[in-house]
Amino acid sequence: MKNSLQLRLTLAFTALFTLVALSAGGIAFYNTYRETNKLQDEMLERFSGSVNLSENPTALLPPKMFDGRVRIYFDHNRPDAPSTDFPPQMAEGFHNLKKEGKKYRRMIAENMPRKIRPHQREKNADQLYRTYVRNTPEGRIIVIQDNSYREALAFRNAWTSVLPLLVLFPLVILLTVVIVRLAMKPVQCLSKKVEQRHEQNLQPLPTTRLPTEIRGFVVEINRLLSRINGFIQQQKRFIADASHELRSPMTALSLQVERLATQNLPTEVNSQISAVKQGIRRSRHLLEQLLSLARLQNKGEKHYTEVNIQTIFRQVIEDLLPLALEKQQDLGVDGEQDVTFYGNETDLYLLIKTLTDNAIRYTPNGS
């Protein structure tokens, strides 16, 4: 599995999708978090703009709670106005305040604590406030909002924007595995076909429904198989033709030596004839082995044809007659009836030859 192309593609796509999902999730989280805080600031500004103190200057003397934990205060400009809990010098715009007791103290940028997270609340975190100040002729309109509420809302909206990515990520990984497996299925099918092939089957591999990237590779393999098949067939034909051509001269030579041995010859000549007969016997045995090899090499690709039984008998008698004459045995076919059947000529020849050879070898002389 270490060198599996399917596994490599799956891991590569998984890593790619993970990187894309993390990047997209991080960007979506940051943008949503920032936009939520921005919307909260716009809400504070709208609340401040909706107040009209010229019509009823005392309408907002007590603070009033609005949605989003927003409170609105009014700081009068009259000399007899009571002192407020807010810093006296605050320019119009946004400020960050911290409540200490009943007083609000402005936070400068370098002393601001890090933003409060819903699951990590610092000490006195609920005493931090986001503030918007609007100056009017009647006095200051101060709109404040609880900072912990703002942070909780921003983080909740940010996580909500990332949630679809977290849900879809396992589905994307699963689809990646399925798609890669389907894409590699033709290659796996081709591999199984090659594995199940007979060792002598050199037919071209199928190239249908193969990916373009490996089709050229399979075509070159088919060309190689074709060249190998041609070379093997040439060798088989050479072995079969050579053995067949040498068989008839060896049979004639064996018969002549047998006739010569029946003559009245000196003892030295008879010993030499025996040596010649033994050499001819070894040569004939070698030729028979070559013929059997040439026939057996084609057993994986059997060809069935119309076979004449008398032709098979003649070939067997021609091959085994010298062995029968040596043992003074009568070898022949009783009857001239011809029978034709559909089958493999090599299988029938080997069967009859083996039976006849065993009969000659294990039958007494003169039978």
PDB file of N, CA and C in Angstrom, residues 143-231:
ATOM      1  N   VAL A 143     -23.787  56.640  24.695  1.00  0.00           N
ATOM      2  CA  VAL A 143     -24.380  55.301  24.459  1.00  0.00           C
ATOM      3  C   VAL A 143     -23.315  54.264  24.783  1.00  0.00           C
ATOM      4  N   ILE A 144     -23.599  53.353  25.710  1.00  0.00           N
ATOM      5  CA  ILE A 144     -22.625  52.329  26.107  1.00  0.00           C
ATOM      6  C   ILE A 144     -23.218  50.944  25.880  1.00  0.00           C
ATOM      7  N   GLN A 145     -22.341  49.985  25.678  1.00  0.00           N
ATOM      8  CA  GLN A 145     -22.743  48.574  25.476  1.00  0.00           C
ATOM      9  C   GLN A 145     -21.764  47.673  26.208  1.00  0.00           C
ATOM     10  N   ASP A 146     -22.287  46.627  26.817  1.00  0.00           N
ATOM     11  CA  ASP A 146     -21.473  45.660  27.549  1.00  0.00           C
ATOM     12  C   ASP A 146     -20.521  44.949  26.582  1.00  0.00           C
ATOM     13  N   ASN A 147     -19.239  45.027  26.852  1.00  0.00           N
ATOM     14  CA  ASN A 147     -18.251  44.458  25.928  1.00  0.00           C
ATOM     15  C   ASN A 147     -18.310  42.932  25.884  1.00  0.00           C
ATOM     16  N   SER A 148     -18.605  42.286  27.009  1.00  0.00           N
ATOM     17  CA  SER A 148     -18.685  40.817  27.018  1.00  0.00           C
ATOM     18  C   SER A 148     -19.808  40.322  26.116  1.00  0.00           C
ATOM     19  N   TYR A 149     -20.927  41.088  26.099  1.00  0.00           N
ATOM     20  CA  TYR A 149     -22.027  40.719  25.204  1.00  0.00           C
ATOM     21  C   TYR A 149     -21.604  40.860  23.743  1.00  0.00           C
ATOM     22  N   ARG A 150     -20.881  41.933  23.418  1.00  0.00           N
ATOM     23  CA  ARG A 150     -20.404  42.144  22.050  1.00  0.00           C
ATOM     24  C   ARG A 150     -19.482  41.007  21.618  1.00  0.00           C
ATOM     25  N   GLU A 151     -18.577  40.630  22.507  1.00  0.00           N
ATOM     26  CA  GLU A 151     -17.629  39.571  22.162  1.00  0.00           C
ATOM     27  C   GLU A 151     -18.342  38.239  21.967  1.00  0.00           C
ATOM     28  N   ALA A 152     -19.271  37.940  22.868  1.00  0.00           N
ATOM     29  CA  ALA A 152     -20.016  36.679  22.754  1.00  0.00           C
ATOM     30  C   ALA A 152     -20.799  36.622  21.450  1.00  0.00           C
ATOM     31  N   LEU A 153     -21.444  37.747  21.109  1.00  0.00           N
ATOM     32  CA  LEU A 153     -22.216  37.794  19.861  1.00  0.00           C
ATOM     33  C   LEU A 153     -21.306  37.664  18.652  1.00  0.00           C
ATOM     34  N   ALA A 154     -20.142  38.334  18.675  1.00  0.00           N
ATOM     35  CA  ALA A 154     -19.226  38.270  17.538  1.00  0.00           C
ATOM     36  C   ALA A 154     -18.686  36.855  17.337  1.00  0.00           C
ATOM     37  N   PHE A 155     -18.290  36.201  18.443  1.00  0.00           N
ATOM     38  CA  PHE A 155     -17.774  34.843  18.320  1.00  0.00           C
ATOM     39  C   PHE A 155     -18.861  33.858  17.907  1.00  0.00           C
ATOM     40  N   ARG A 156     -20.075  34.051  18.410  1.00  0.00           N
ATOM     41  CA  ARG A 156     -21.157  33.145  18.016  1.00  0.00           C
ATOM     42  C   ARG A 156     -21.458  33.262  16.527  1.00  0.00           C
ATOM     43  N   ASN A 157     -21.508  34.482  16.008  1.00  0.00           N
ATOM     44  CA  ASN A 157     -21.750  34.667  14.574  1.00  0.00           C
ATOM     45  C   ASN A 157     -20.585  34.139  13.737  1.00  0.00           C
ATOM     46  N   ALA A 158     -19.340  34.319  14.256  1.00  0.00           N
ATOM     47  CA  ALA A 158     -18.174  33.833  13.510  1.00  0.00           C
ATOM     48  C   ALA A 158     -18.188  32.312  13.412  1.00  0.00           C
ATOM     49  N   TRP A 159     -18.468  31.642  14.538  1.00  0.00           N
ATOM     50  CA  TRP A 159     -18.531  30.181  14.491  1.00  0.00           C
ATOM     51  C   TRP A 159     -19.682  29.696  13.623  1.00  0.00           C
ATOM     52  N   THR A 160     -20.783  30.423  13.605  1.00  0.00           N
ATOM     53  CA  THR A 160     -21.911  30.044  12.749  1.00  0.00           C
ATOM     54  C   THR A 160     -21.524  30.087  11.274  1.00  0.00           C
ATOM     55  N   SER A 161     -20.679  31.057  10.889  1.00  0.00           N
ATOM     56  CA  SER A 161     -20.243  31.146   9.492  1.00  0.00           C
ATOM     57  C   SER A 161     -19.297  30.009   9.110  1.00  0.00           C
ATOM     58  N   VAL A 162     -18.563  29.471  10.103  1.00  0.00           N
ATOM     59  CA  VAL A 162     -17.608  28.385   9.822  1.00  0.00           C
ATOM     60  C   VAL A 162     -18.279  27.021   9.874  1.00  0.00           C
ATOM     61  N   LEU A 163     -19.419  26.927  10.559  1.00  0.00           N
ATOM     62  CA  LEU A 163     -20.074  25.633  10.767  1.00  0.00           C
ATOM     63  C   LEU A 163     -20.376  24.882   9.474  1.00  0.00           C
ATOM     64  N   PRO A 164     -20.877  25.531   8.398  1.00  0.00           N
ATOM     65  CA  PRO A 164     -21.111  24.770   7.153  1.00  0.00           C
ATOM     66  C   PRO A 164     -19.849  24.105   6.608  1.00  0.00           C
ATOM     67  N   LEU A 165     -18.703  24.778   6.743  1.00  0.00           N
ATOM     68  CA  LEU A 165     -17.454  24.157   6.287  1.00  0.00           C
ATOM     69  C   LEU A 165     -17.108  22.927   7.113  1.00  0.00           C
ATOM     70  N   LEU A 166     -17.316  23.014   8.422  1.00  0.00           N
ATOM     71  CA  LEU A 166     -17.020  21.866   9.280  1.00  0.00           C
ATOM     72  C   LEU A 166     -17.931  20.689   8.976  1.00  0.00           C
ATOM     73  N   VAL A 167     -19.185  20.975   8.616  1.00  0.00           N
ATOM     74  CA  VAL A 167     -20.134  19.896   8.291  1.00  0.00           C
ATOM     75  C   VAL A 167     -19.809  19.280   6.940  1.00  0.00           C
ATOM     76  N   LEU A 168     -19.437  20.121   5.963  1.00  0.00           N
ATOM     77  CA  LEU A 168     -19.191  19.629   4.607  1.00  0.00           C
ATOM     78  C   LEU A 168     -17.821  18.963   4.462  1.00  0.00           C
ATOM     79  N   PHE A 169     -16.879  19.260   5.349  1.00  0.00           N
ATOM     80  CA  PHE A 169     -15.524  18.736   5.184  1.00  0.00           C
ATOM     81  C   PHE A 169     -15.487  17.204   5.161  1.00  0.00           C
ATOM     82  N   PRO A 170     -16.119  16.477   6.121  1.00  0.00           N
ATOM     83  CA  PRO A 170     -16.105  14.992   6.032  1.00  0.00           C
ATOM     84  C   PRO A 170     -16.754  14.479   4.753  1.00  0.00           C
ATOM     85  N   LEU A 171     -17.829  15.168   4.297  1.00  0.00           N
ATOM     86  CA  LEU A 171     -18.489  14.739   3.060  1.00  0.00           C
ATOM     87  C   LEU A 171     -17.560  14.914   1.865  1.00  0.00           C
ATOM     88  N   VAL A 172     -16.798  16.004   1.831  1.00  0.00           N
ATOM     89  CA  VAL A 172     -15.850  16.229   0.727  1.00  0.00           C
ATOM     90  C   VAL A 172     -14.763  15.162   0.732  1.00  0.00           C
ATOM     91  N   ILE A 173     -14.263  14.801   1.913  1.00  0.00           N
ATOM     92  CA  ILE A 173     -13.238  13.762   2.002  1.00  0.00           C
ATOM     93  C   ILE A 173     -13.794  12.426   1.514  1.00  0.00           C
ATOM     94  N   LEU A 174     -15.033  12.103   1.919  1.00  0.00           N
ATOM     95  CA  LEU A 174     -15.652  10.852   1.478  1.00  0.00           C
ATOM     96  C   LEU A 174     -15.832  10.827  -0.036  1.00  0.00           C
ATOM     97  N   LEU A 175     -16.307  11.936  -0.600  1.00  0.00           N
ATOM     98  CA  LEU A 175     -16.476  12.007  -2.053  1.00  0.00           C
ATOM     99  C   LEU A 175     -15.127  11.906  -2.765  1.00  0.00           C
ATOM    100  N   THR A 176     -14.081  12.458  -2.163  1.00  0.00           N
ATOM    101  CA  THR A 176     -12.745  12.360  -2.764  1.00  0.00           C
ATOM    102  C   THR A 176     -12.300  10.905  -2.849  1.00  0.00           C
ATOM    103  N   VAL A 177     -12.501  10.153  -1.766  1.00  0.00           N
ATOM    104  CA  VAL A 177     -12.121   8.733  -1.761  1.00  0.00           C
ATOM    105  C   VAL A 177     -12.902   7.968  -2.829  1.00  0.00           C
ATOM    106  N   VAL A 178     -14.206   8.235  -2.932  1.00  0.00           N
ATOM    107  CA  VAL A 178     -15.047   7.525  -3.910  1.00  0.00           C
ATOM    108  C   VAL A 178     -14.631   7.882  -5.336  1.00  0.00           C
ATOM    109  N   ILE A 179     -14.395   9.163  -5.597  1.00  0.00           N
ATOM    110  CA  ILE A 179     -14.043   9.596  -6.956  1.00  0.00           C
ATOM    111  C   ILE A 179     -12.697   9.021  -7.379  1.00  0.00           C
ATOM    112  N   VAL A 180     -11.713   9.040  -6.472  1.00  0.00           N
ATOM    113  CA  VAL A 180     -10.395   8.477  -6.805  1.00  0.00           C
ATOM    114  C   VAL A 180     -10.509   6.982  -7.062  1.00  0.00           C
ATOM    115  N   ARG A 181     -11.326   6.297  -6.257  1.00  0.00           N
ATOM    116  CA  ARG A 181     -11.488   4.851  -6.461  1.00  0.00           C
ATOM    117  C   ARG A 181     -12.146   4.557  -7.800  1.00  0.00           C
ATOM    118  N   LEU A 182     -13.168   5.336  -8.160  1.00  0.00           N
ATOM    119  CA  LEU A 182     -13.822   5.132  -9.459  1.00  0.00           C
ATOM    120  C   LEU A 182     -12.868   5.447 -10.607  1.00  0.00           C
ATOM    121  N   ALA A 183     -12.037   6.476 -10.432  1.00  0.00           N
ATOM    122  CA  ALA A 183     -11.094   6.829 -11.490  1.00  0.00           C
ATOM    123  C   ALA A 183     -10.040   5.751 -11.694  1.00  0.00           C
ATOM    124  N   MET A 184      -9.653   5.065 -10.613  1.00  0.00           N
ATOM    125  CA  MET A 184      -8.624   4.032 -10.703  1.00  0.00           C
ATOM    126  C   MET A 184      -9.203   2.644 -10.973  1.00  0.00           C
ATOM    127  N   LYS A 185     -10.531   2.526 -11.047  1.00  0.00           N
ATOM    128  CA  LYS A 185     -11.147   1.217 -11.244  1.00  0.00           C
ATOM    129  C   LYS A 185     -10.738   0.551 -12.562  1.00  0.00           C
ATOM    130  N   PRO A 186     -10.689   1.274 -13.710  1.00  0.00           N
ATOM    131  CA  PRO A 186     -10.231   0.614 -14.950  1.00  0.00           C
ATOM    132  C   PRO A 186      -8.823   0.046 -14.831  1.00  0.00           C
ATOM    133  N   VAL A 187      -7.943   0.743 -14.125  1.00  0.00           N
ATOM    134  CA  VAL A 187      -6.574   0.248 -13.953  1.00  0.00           C
ATOM    135  C   VAL A 187      -6.571  -1.013 -13.103  1.00  0.00           C
ATOM    136  N   GLN A 188      -7.384  -1.045 -12.043  1.00  0.00           N
ATOM    137  CA  GLN A 188      -7.459  -2.229 -11.189  1.00  0.00           C
ATOM    138  C   GLN A 188      -8.045  -3.420 -11.956  1.00  0.00           C
ATOM    139  N   CYS A 189      -9.065  -3.167 -12.780  1.00  0.00           N
ATOM    140  CA  CYS A 189      -9.649  -4.252 -13.588  1.00  0.00           C
ATOM    141  C   CYS A 189      -8.623  -4.814 -14.568  1.00  0.00           C
ATOM    142  N   LEU A 190      -7.853  -3.935 -15.194  1.00  0.00           N
ATOM    143  CA  LEU A 190      -6.809  -4.387 -16.121  1.00  0.00           C
ATOM    144  C   LEU A 190      -5.756  -5.200 -15.387  1.00  0.00           C
ATOM    145  N   SER A 191      -5.392  -4.784 -14.187  1.00  0.00           N
ATOM    146  CA  SER A 191      -4.402  -5.529 -13.400  1.00  0.00           C
ATOM    147  C   SER A 191      -4.912  -6.924 -13.060  1.00  0.00           C
ATOM    148  N   LYS A 192      -6.198  -7.043 -12.688  1.00  0.00           N
ATOM    149  CA  LYS A 192      -6.760  -8.357 -12.362  1.00  0.00           C
ATOM    150  C   LYS A 192      -6.801  -9.257 -13.597  1.00  0.00           C
ATOM    151  N   LYS A 193      -7.131  -8.694 -14.752  1.00  0.00           N
ATOM    152  CA  LYS A 193      -7.163  -9.496 -15.978  1.00  0.00           C
ATOM    153  C   LYS A 193      -5.782 -10.041 -16.313  1.00  0.00           C
ATOM    154  N   VAL A 194      -4.759  -9.213 -16.163  1.00  0.00           N
ATOM    155  CA  VAL A 194      -3.398  -9.668 -16.441  1.00  0.00           C
ATOM    156  C   VAL A 194      -2.978 -10.736 -15.440  1.00  0.00           C
ATOM    157  N   GLU A 195      -3.373 -10.568 -14.168  1.00  0.00           N
ATOM    158  CA  GLU A 195      -2.997 -11.536 -13.131  1.00  0.00           C
ATOM    159  C   GLU A 195      -3.650 -12.888 -13.367  1.00  0.00           C
ATOM    160  N   GLN A 196      -4.876 -12.905 -13.878  1.00  0.00           N
ATOM    161  CA  GLN A 196      -5.609 -14.154 -14.089  1.00  0.00           C
ATOM    162  C   GLN A 196      -5.322 -14.802 -15.446  1.00  0.00           C
ATOM    163  N   ARG A 197      -4.486 -14.199 -16.247  1.00  0.00           N
ATOM    164  CA  ARG A 197      -4.201 -14.750 -17.571  1.00  0.00           C
ATOM    165  C   ARG A 197      -3.361 -16.010 -17.482  1.00  0.00           C
ATOM    166  N   HIS A 198      -3.515 -16.872 -18.511  1.00  0.00           N
ATOM    167  CA  HIS A 198      -2.656 -18.044 -18.628  1.00  0.00           C
ATOM    168  C   HIS A 198      -1.252 -17.596 -19.000  1.00  0.00           C
ATOM    169  N   GLU A 199      -0.277 -18.352 -18.518  1.00  0.00           N
ATOM    170  CA  GLU A 199       1.121 -17.949 -18.727  1.00  0.00           C
ATOM    171  C   GLU A 199       1.504 -17.892 -20.199  1.00  0.00           C
ATOM    172  N   GLN A 200       0.804 -18.628 -21.055  1.00  0.00           N
ATOM    173  CA  GLN A 200       1.128 -18.616 -22.477  1.00  0.00           C
ATOM    174  C   GLN A 200       0.196 -17.722 -23.293  1.00  0.00           C
ATOM    175  N   ASN A 201      -0.684 -17.012 -22.607  1.00  0.00           N
ATOM    176  CA  ASN A 201      -1.605 -16.122 -23.308  1.00  0.00           C
ATOM    177  C   ASN A 201      -0.912 -14.785 -23.553  1.00  0.00           C
ATOM    178  N   LEU A 202      -0.559 -14.541 -24.790  1.00  0.00           N
ATOM    179  CA  LEU A 202       0.128 -13.305 -25.172  1.00  0.00           C
ATOM    180  C   LEU A 202      -0.756 -12.406 -26.032  1.00  0.00           C
ATOM    181  N   GLN A 203      -2.069 -12.565 -25.873  1.00  0.00           N
ATOM    182  CA  GLN A 203      -2.993 -11.714 -26.627  1.00  0.00           C
ATOM    183  C   GLN A 203      -2.908 -10.270 -26.120  1.00  0.00           C
ATOM    184  N   PRO A 204      -3.190  -9.276 -26.983  1.00  0.00           N
ATOM    185  CA  PRO A 204      -3.096  -7.870 -26.561  1.00  0.00           C
ATOM    186  C   PRO A 204      -4.057  -7.557 -25.411  1.00  0.00           C
ATOM    187  N   LEU A 205      -3.656  -6.652 -24.557  1.00  0.00           N
ATOM    188  CA  LEU A 205      -4.493  -6.203 -23.450  1.00  0.00           C
ATOM    189  C   LEU A 205      -5.563  -5.254 -23.973  1.00  0.00           C
ATOM    190  N   PRO A 206      -6.764  -5.267 -23.366  1.00  0.00           N
ATOM    191  CA  PRO A 206      -7.822  -4.343 -23.821  1.00  0.00           C
ATOM    192  C   PRO A 206      -7.457  -2.896 -23.489  1.00  0.00           C
ATOM    193  N   THR A 207      -7.781  -2.008 -24.410  1.00  0.00           N
ATOM    194  CA  THR A 207      -7.473  -0.581 -24.211  1.00  0.00           C
ATOM    195  C   THR A 207      -8.726   0.276 -24.111  1.00  0.00           C
ATOM    196  N   THR A 208      -9.906  -0.359 -24.097  1.00  0.00           N
ATOM    197  CA  THR A 208     -11.148   0.409 -23.984  1.00  0.00           C
ATOM    198  C   THR A 208     -11.345   0.879 -22.550  1.00  0.00           C
ATOM    199  N   ARG A 209     -11.912   2.064 -22.400  1.00  0.00           N
ATOM    200  CA  ARG A 209     -12.264   2.665 -21.113  1.00  0.00           C
ATOM    201  C   ARG A 209     -11.054   2.877 -20.215  1.00  0.00           C
ATOM    202  N   LEU A 210      -9.893   2.985 -20.814  1.00  0.00           N
ATOM    203  CA  LEU A 210      -8.695   3.261 -20.028  1.00  0.00           C
ATOM    204  C   LEU A 210      -8.420   4.760 -20.015  1.00  0.00           C
ATOM    205  N   PRO A 211      -7.903   5.287 -18.913  1.00  0.00           N
ATOM    206  CA  PRO A 211      -7.518   6.713 -18.902  1.00  0.00           C
ATOM    207  C   PRO A 211      -6.455   7.006 -19.956  1.00  0.00           C
ATOM    208  N   THR A 212      -6.510   8.183 -20.512  1.00  0.00           N
ATOM    209  CA  THR A 212      -5.567   8.567 -21.560  1.00  0.00           C
ATOM    210  C   THR A 212      -4.128   8.502 -21.077  1.00  0.00           C
ATOM    211  N   GLU A 213      -3.900   8.784 -19.775  1.00  0.00           N
ATOM    212  CA  GLU A 213      -2.540   8.826 -19.245  1.00  0.00           C
ATOM    213  C   GLU A 213      -1.846   7.469 -19.298  1.00  0.00           C
ATOM    214  N   ILE A 214      -2.596   6.369 -19.207  1.00  0.00           N
ATOM    215  CA  ILE A 214      -1.959   5.044 -19.215  1.00  0.00           C
ATOM    216  C   ILE A 214      -2.266   4.250 -20.489  1.00  0.00           C
ATOM    217  N   ARG A 215      -3.089   4.812 -21.387  1.00  0.00           N
ATOM    218  CA  ARG A 215      -3.403   4.074 -22.610  1.00  0.00           C
ATOM    219  C   ARG A 215      -2.161   3.882 -23.469  1.00  0.00           C
ATOM    220  N   GLY A 216      -1.318   4.903 -23.567  1.00  0.00           N
ATOM    221  CA  GLY A 216      -0.084   4.759 -24.342  1.00  0.00           C
ATOM    222  C   GLY A 216       0.817   3.687 -23.762  1.00  0.00           C
ATOM    223  N   PHE A 217       0.866   3.597 -22.431  1.00  0.00           N
ATOM    224  CA  PHE A 217       1.673   2.565 -21.782  1.00  0.00           C
ATOM    225  C   PHE A 217       1.162   1.173 -22.132  1.00  0.00           C
ATOM    226  N   VAL A 218      -0.166   0.987 -22.113  1.00  0.00           N
ATOM    227  CA  VAL A 218      -0.751  -0.319 -22.446  1.00  0.00           C
ATOM    228  C   VAL A 218      -0.525  -0.649 -23.918  1.00  0.00           C
ATOM    229  N   VAL A 219      -0.614   0.345 -24.789  1.00  0.00           N
ATOM    230  CA  VAL A 219      -0.371   0.107 -26.223  1.00  0.00           C
ATOM    231  C   VAL A 219       1.058  -0.385 -26.447  1.00  0.00           C
ATOM    232  N   GLU A 220       2.022   0.209 -25.763  1.00  0.00           N
ATOM    233  CA  GLU A 220       3.414  -0.240 -25.904  1.00  0.00           C
ATOM    234  C   GLU A 220       3.603  -1.646 -25.357  1.00  0.00           C
ATOM    235  N   ILE A 221       2.907  -1.986 -24.291  1.00  0.00           N
ATOM    236  CA  ILE A 221       2.968  -3.352 -23.761  1.00  0.00           C
ATOM    237  C   ILE A 221       2.408  -4.335 -24.777  1.00  0.00           C
ATOM    238  N   ASN A 222       1.304  -3.959 -25.445  1.00  0.00           N
ATOM    239  CA  ASN A 222       0.726  -4.835 -26.466  1.00  0.00           C
ATOM    240  C   ASN A 222       1.704  -5.054 -27.627  1.00  0.00           C
ATOM    241  N   ARG A 223       2.421  -4.012 -28.004  1.00  0.00           N
ATOM    242  CA  ARG A 223       3.428  -4.176 -29.061  1.00  0.00           C
ATOM    243  C   ARG A 223       4.540  -5.117 -28.612  1.00  0.00           C
ATOM    244  N   LEU A 224       4.959  -4.983 -27.367  1.00  0.00           N
ATOM    245  CA  LEU A 224       5.985  -5.883 -26.845  1.00  0.00           C
ATOM    246  C   LEU A 224       5.487  -7.320 -26.811  1.00  0.00           C
ATOM    247  N   LEU A 225       4.221  -7.517 -26.368  1.00  0.00           N
ATOM    248  CA  LEU A 225       3.650  -8.871 -26.352  1.00  0.00           C
ATOM    249  C   LEU A 225       3.579  -9.454 -27.755  1.00  0.00           C
ATOM    250  N   SER A 226       3.247  -8.610 -28.731  1.00  0.00           N
ATOM    251  CA  SER A 226       3.165  -9.091 -30.109  1.00  0.00           C
ATOM    252  C   SER A 226       4.539  -9.548 -30.612  1.00  0.00           C
ATOM    253  N   ARG A 227       5.590  -8.777 -30.293  1.00  0.00           N
ATOM    254  CA  ARG A 227       6.932  -9.182 -30.724  1.00  0.00           C
ATOM    255  C   ARG A 227       7.383 -10.464 -30.017  1.00  0.00           C
ATOM    256  N   ILE A 228       7.078 -10.570 -28.735  1.00  0.00           N
ATOM    257  CA  ILE A 228       7.442 -11.785 -27.990  1.00  0.00           C
ATOM    258  C   ILE A 228       6.693 -12.991 -28.523  1.00  0.00           C
ATOM    259  N   ASN A 229       5.406 -12.807 -28.829  1.00  0.00           N
ATOM    260  CA  ASN A 229       4.611 -13.917 -29.355  1.00  0.00           C
ATOM    261  C   ASN A 229       5.148 -14.390 -30.705  1.00  0.00           C
ATOM    262  N   GLY A 230       5.534 -13.433 -31.557  1.00  0.00           N
ATOM    263  CA  GLY A 230       6.103 -13.817 -32.848  1.00  0.00           C
ATOM    264  C   GLY A 230       7.405 -14.583 -32.686  1.00  0.00           C
ATOM    265  N   PHE A 231       8.238 -14.164 -31.752  1.00  0.00           N
ATOM    266  CA  PHE A 231       9.508 -14.857 -31.515  1.00  0.00           C
ATOM    267  C   PHE A 231       9.272 -16.264 -30.973  1.00  0.00           C
TER     268      PHE A 231
END
